[in-house]
Amino acid sequence: MTSPTDLHRTVALRPQRPSPLGGAKPTRADLAAVDTADPNGVDDVLPAGASHRLDLLIVGINPGLWTAAVNAPFARPGNRFWPALNRAGMTDAVVDCSLGLTDEDALALLRRGIGLTNLIGRATARADQLSREELRAAGVRLVHRVQELRPRAVAIAGITAYRTAFRLPKAQLGRQDPSALPEDLPRWPTGTALWVVPQPSGLNAHENIDSLAEKWREVLADIGRT
């Protein structure tokens, strides 16, 4: 995934808010106090400015309560996202952002050409608490975001949400055909591959760290980054 040149890419990180808890572990009260109406529950990990083109934009479904409480993606202990990325060779070590994501870890991702965002910014305890209307609106927003960022590939982490957001009830995991997206959606940009990978939460009993890592290797191989 990474060459020596990648590790020295000049890239600036979009401003990140510090963890609202100041580096403390969330308590039950902290999780209960998360504002689930806030449309910006967690900051994206994206480059500042338009000159840095991402190789891969990873799209989560929406932040969980722990993620929103510490303002860090896939932060809840037990989530397989970061261990799977590390096993796939996409990070040098397993990122621990359970108390917040450091600028150093965020910049390390960007230097490898990897950015992070979500379909929906509003935090919930579970992804199935999102409405069909929210997800369909999020699909439109994502296409506009991809048109703006022009990454080489997009990988959405969650097949159920993908099916709902893009009205494709029979879609399967793996590389998608953008021409199959509904015609009334904005046009998917040419030159950006579209993938769907499994949701990495521990609630997804069909996957483990090894199987998730293998899915990420397939994405990397498709964009020539193995």
CSV table of C-alpha atoms in Angstrom, one decimal:
chain,number,residue,atom,x,y,z
A,1,MET,CA,0.0,0.0,0.0
A,2,THR,CA,2.7,2.5,1.0
A,3,SER,CA,5.9,3.5,-0.7
A,4,PRO,CA,8.7,5.6,1.0
A,5,THR,CA,7.5,8.5,-1.2
A,6,ASP,CA,4.0,8.2,0.2
A,7,LEU,CA,5.1,8.6,3.8
A,8,HIS,CA,6.7,12.0,2.9
A,9,ARG,CA,3.7,13.4,0.9
A,10,THR,CA,3.1,17.0,1.6
A,11,VAL,CA,-0.5,17.2,2.8
A,12,ALA,CA,-2.3,19.4,5.2
A,13,LEU,CA,-5.2,18.1,7.4
A,14,ARG,CA,-8.5,19.9,7.5
A,15,PRO,CA,-9.0,21.4,11.0
A,16,GLN,CA,-10.1,18.9,13.6
A,17,ARG,CA,-12.0,19.6,16.8
A,18,PRO,CA,-10.3,18.2,19.9
A,19,SER,CA,-12.1,15.4,21.7
A,20,PRO,CA,-15.0,17.0,23.7
A,21,LEU,CA,-13.9,14.9,26.7
A,22,GLY,CA,-10.3,16.2,26.6
A,23,GLY,CA,-8.8,12.7,26.3
A,24,ALA,CA,-10.9,11.0,28.9
A,25,LYS,CA,-12.8,7.7,28.4
A,26,PRO,CA,-16.5,8.2,27.8
A,27,THR,CA,-18.8,7.3,30.7
A,28,ARG,CA,-22.3,6.0,30.3
A,29,ALA,CA,-23.5,9.5,31.1
A,30,ASP,CA,-21.2,10.9,28.4
A,31,LEU,CA,-22.7,8.5,25.8
A,32,ALA,CA,-26.2,9.3,26.9
A,33,ALA,CA,-25.4,13.0,26.5
A,34,VAL,CA,-24.3,12.8,22.9
A,35,ASP,CA,-26.4,15.1,20.7
A,36,THR,CA,-28.0,12.7,18.3
A,37,ALA,CA,-29.5,15.6,16.3
A,38,ASP,CA,-26.1,17.2,15.5
A,39,PRO,CA,-25.5,16.6,11.8
A,40,ASN,CA,-21.7,16.9,12.4
A,41,GLY,CA,-21.2,14.2,15.0
A,42,VAL,CA,-17.6,13.5,14.0
A,43,ASP,CA,-15.0,15.3,11.9
A,44,ASP,CA,-14.0,14.0,8.5
A,45,VAL,CA,-10.3,13.0,7.9
A,46,LEU,CA,-9.7,14.9,4.7
A,47,PRO,CA,-6.9,17.0,3.2
A,48,ALA,CA,-7.2,20.8,3.3
A,49,GLY,CA,-7.5,22.3,-0.1
A,50,ALA,CA,-8.2,20.6,-3.5
A,51,SER,CA,-4.6,19.9,-4.6
A,52,HIS,CA,-4.2,16.5,-2.8
A,53,ARG,CA,-6.2,13.8,-4.6
A,54,LEU,CA,-7.1,10.8,-2.4
A,55,ASP,CA,-6.4,7.2,-3.6
A,56,LEU,CA,-9.2,5.9,-1.4
A,57,LEU,CA,-12.1,7.6,0.4
A,58,ILE,CA,-13.6,5.3,3.1
A,59,VAL,CA,-17.2,6.0,3.9
A,60,GLY,CA,-18.7,4.9,7.2
A,61,ILE,CA,-22.4,4.8,7.7
A,62,ASN,CA,-22.7,7.2,10.6
A,63,PRO,CA,-20.9,7.8,13.9
A,64,GLY,CA,-21.8,5.7,17.0
A,65,LEU,CA,-22.2,7.4,20.3
A,66,TRP,CA,-18.6,6.6,21.4
A,67,THR,CA,-17.2,8.0,18.2
A,68,ALA,CA,-19.2,11.2,18.6
A,69,ALA,CA,-18.3,11.5,22.2
A,70,VAL,CA,-14.5,11.5,21.4
A,71,ASN,CA,-14.7,12.9,17.9
A,72,ALA,CA,-12.8,10.1,16.3
A,73,PRO,CA,-13.8,7.6,13.5
A,74,PHE,CA,-14.6,4.0,14.4
A,75,ALA,CA,-13.5,4.8,18.0
A,76,ARG,CA,-15.4,2.3,20.0
A,77,PRO,CA,-13.2,-0.4,21.5
A,78,GLY,CA,-14.0,-3.7,19.8
A,79,ASN,CA,-14.7,-2.2,16.4
A,80,ARG,CA,-12.6,-4.2,13.9
A,81,PHE,CA,-12.0,-1.2,11.5
A,82,TRP,CA,-8.5,-0.2,12.6
A,83,PRO,CA,-7.2,-3.7,13.2
A,84,ALA,CA,-8.4,-4.7,9.8
A,85,LEU,CA,-6.8,-1.7,8.1
A,86,ASN,CA,-3.5,-2.6,9.8
A,87,ARG,CA,-3.7,-6.2,8.8
A,88,ALA,CA,-4.3,-5.2,5.2
A,89,GLY,CA,-1.1,-3.0,5.3
A,90,MET,CA,-2.9,0.3,5.3
A,91,THR,CA,-1.4,1.6,8.6
A,92,ASP,CA,1.9,0.9,10.3
A,93,ALA,CA,0.3,0.0,13.6
A,94,VAL,CA,-3.2,-0.5,14.9
A,95,VAL,CA,-4.6,3.0,15.5
A,96,ASP,CA,-6.1,3.5,18.9
A,97,CYS,CA,-8.5,6.4,18.8
A,98,SER,CA,-10.8,5.3,21.6
A,99,LEU,CA,-9.9,8.6,23.5
A,100,GLY,CA,-9.7,10.7,20.3
A,101,LEU,CA,-7.8,10.7,17.0
A,102,THR,CA,-4.4,12.4,17.0
A,103,ASP,CA,-3.4,14.8,14.2
A,104,GLU,CA,-0.4,12.5,13.7
A,105,ASP,CA,-2.6,9.4,13.0
A,106,ALA,CA,-4.9,11.4,10.8
A,107,LEU,CA,-1.9,12.8,8.7
A,108,ALA,CA,-0.4,9.3,8.4
A,109,LEU,CA,-3.6,8.2,6.7
A,110,LEU,CA,-3.7,11.2,4.4
A,111,ARG,CA,0.0,10.6,3.4
A,112,ARG,CA,-1.1,7.1,2.3
A,113,GLY,CA,-3.8,8.7,0.2
A,114,ILE,CA,-6.7,7.5,2.5
A,115,GLY,CA,-9.5,9.8,3.7
A,116,LEU,CA,-12.5,9.1,5.9
A,117,THR,CA,-16.1,10.4,5.9
A,118,ASN,CA,-19.6,9.2,6.6
A,119,LEU,CA,-22.8,8.9,4.7
A,120,ILE,CA,-24.6,10.6,7.6
A,121,GLY,CA,-23.0,12.7,10.3
A,122,ARG,CA,-25.7,12.3,12.9
A,123,ALA,CA,-24.7,9.9,15.7
A,124,THR,CA,-26.9,7.0,16.8
A,125,ALA,CA,-26.4,4.0,19.0
A,126,ARG,CA,-27.0,1.7,16.0
A,127,ALA,CA,-27.0,2.2,12.2
A,128,ASP,CA,-30.5,0.7,12.0
A,129,GLN,CA,-31.8,3.8,13.8
A,130,LEU,CA,-31.3,5.8,10.6
A,131,SER,CA,-34.4,6.3,8.4
A,132,ARG,CA,-34.7,5.4,4.8
A,133,GLU,CA,-35.2,9.1,3.9
A,134,GLU,CA,-32.0,10.0,5.7
A,135,LEU,CA,-30.0,7.4,3.9
A,136,ARG,CA,-31.4,8.3,0.5
A,137,ALA,CA,-30.6,11.9,1.0
A,138,ALA,CA,-27.2,10.9,2.2
A,139,GLY,CA,-26.6,9.0,-1.1
A,140,VAL,CA,-27.2,12.2,-3.1
A,141,ARG,CA,-24.8,14.1,-0.8
A,142,LEU,CA,-22.1,11.5,-1.1
A,143,VAL,CA,-22.2,11.6,-4.9
A,144,HIS,CA,-21.7,15.4,-4.7
A,145,ARG,CA,-18.9,14.9,-2.3
A,146,VAL,CA,-17.2,12.4,-4.6
A,147,GLN,CA,-17.6,14.8,-7.5
A,148,GLU,CA,-15.8,17.4,-5.4
A,149,LEU,CA,-13.0,15.2,-4.1
A,150,ARG,CA,-12.4,13.0,-7.1
A,151,PRO,CA,-10.8,10.1,-5.2
A,152,ARG,CA,-9.5,7.1,-7.2
A,153,ALA,CA,-11.8,4.9,-5.3
A,154,VAL,CA,-14.6,5.0,-2.8
A,155,ALA,CA,-15.4,2.2,-0.3
A,156,ILE,CA,-18.6,2.3,1.6
A,157,ALA,CA,-18.5,0.2,4.8
A,158,GLY,CA,-22.0,-1.3,5.0
A,159,ILE,CA,-24.0,-3.2,2.4
A,160,THR,CA,-27.4,-2.7,4.0
A,161,ALA,CA,-27.0,1.1,4.2
A,162,TYR,CA,-25.7,1.1,0.6
A,163,ARG,CA,-28.7,-0.8,-0.7
A,164,THR,CA,-31.1,1.7,1.0
A,165,ALA,CA,-29.1,4.9,0.1
A,166,PHE,CA,-28.9,4.0,-3.5
A,167,ARG,CA,-32.1,2.1,-3.9
A,168,LEU,CA,-30.3,-1.1,-5.0
A,169,PRO,CA,-31.9,-3.8,-2.9
A,170,LYS,CA,-30.1,-6.6,-4.6
A,171,ALA,CA,-26.6,-5.1,-4.4
A,172,GLN,CA,-23.8,-7.4,-3.1
A,173,LEU,CA,-20.5,-6.7,-1.5
A,174,GLY,CA,-17.5,-5.9,-3.7
A,175,ARG,CA,-16.9,-3.6,-6.7
A,176,GLN,CA,-20.0,-1.9,-7.9
A,177,ASP,CA,-21.1,-0.7,-11.3
A,178,PRO,CA,-21.8,3.1,-11.1
A,179,SER,CA,-23.9,2.9,-14.2
A,180,ALA,CA,-26.4,0.9,-12.2
A,181,LEU,CA,-27.1,3.8,-9.8
A,182,PRO,CA,-30.6,5.3,-10.2
A,183,GLU,CA,-30.7,7.7,-13.1
A,184,ASP,CA,-32.1,10.6,-11.0
A,185,LEU,CA,-29.0,10.7,-8.9
A,186,PRO,CA,-26.1,13.0,-9.7
A,187,ARG,CA,-23.6,11.5,-12.1
A,188,TRP,CA,-20.9,9.3,-10.5
A,189,PRO,CA,-17.6,10.7,-11.6
A,190,THR,CA,-15.7,8.8,-14.3
A,191,GLY,CA,-12.4,7.4,-13.0
A,192,THR,CA,-13.6,6.8,-9.4
A,193,ALA,CA,-14.1,3.1,-8.6
A,194,LEU,CA,-17.0,2.3,-6.3
A,195,TRP,CA,-16.8,-0.5,-3.7
A,196,VAL,CA,-18.9,-1.8,-0.8
A,197,VAL,CA,-17.1,-3.6,2.0
A,198,PRO,CA,-18.6,-5.1,5.2
A,199,GLN,CA,-19.6,-3.0,8.2
A,200,PRO,CA,-16.7,-3.5,10.7
A,201,SER,CA,-18.7,-3.3,13.9
A,202,GLY,CA,-18.6,-6.2,16.3
A,203,LEU,CA,-22.3,-6.6,15.7
A,204,ASN,CA,-21.5,-7.9,12.2
A,205,ALA,CA,-21.1,-11.6,13.1
A,206,HIS,CA,-20.4,-12.6,9.5
A,207,GLU,CA,-16.9,-11.0,9.5
A,208,ASN,CA,-13.7,-11.1,11.5
A,209,ILE,CA,-10.5,-9.1,11.3
A,210,ASP,CA,-8.9,-11.4,8.8
A,211,SER,CA,-12.0,-11.5,6.4
A,212,LEU,CA,-12.3,-7.7,6.7
A,213,ALA,CA,-8.6,-7.2,5.9
A,214,GLU,CA,-9.0,-9.4,2.8
A,215,LYS,CA,-11.8,-7.2,1.5
A,216,TRP,CA,-9.6,-4.2,2.0
A,217,ARG,CA,-6.8,-5.9,0.1
A,218,GLU,CA,-9.2,-6.5,-2.8
A,219,VAL,CA,-9.9,-2.7,-2.9
A,220,LEU,CA,-6.2,-1.9,-2.8
A,221,ALA,CA,-5.4,-4.4,-5.6
A,222,ASP,CA,-8.1,-2.8,-7.8
A,223,ILE,CA,-6.5,0.6,-7.5
A,224,GLY,CA,-3.0,-0.7,-7.8
A,225,ARG,CA,-1.9,0.1,-4.3
A,226,THR,CA,-0.8,-3.4,-3.1
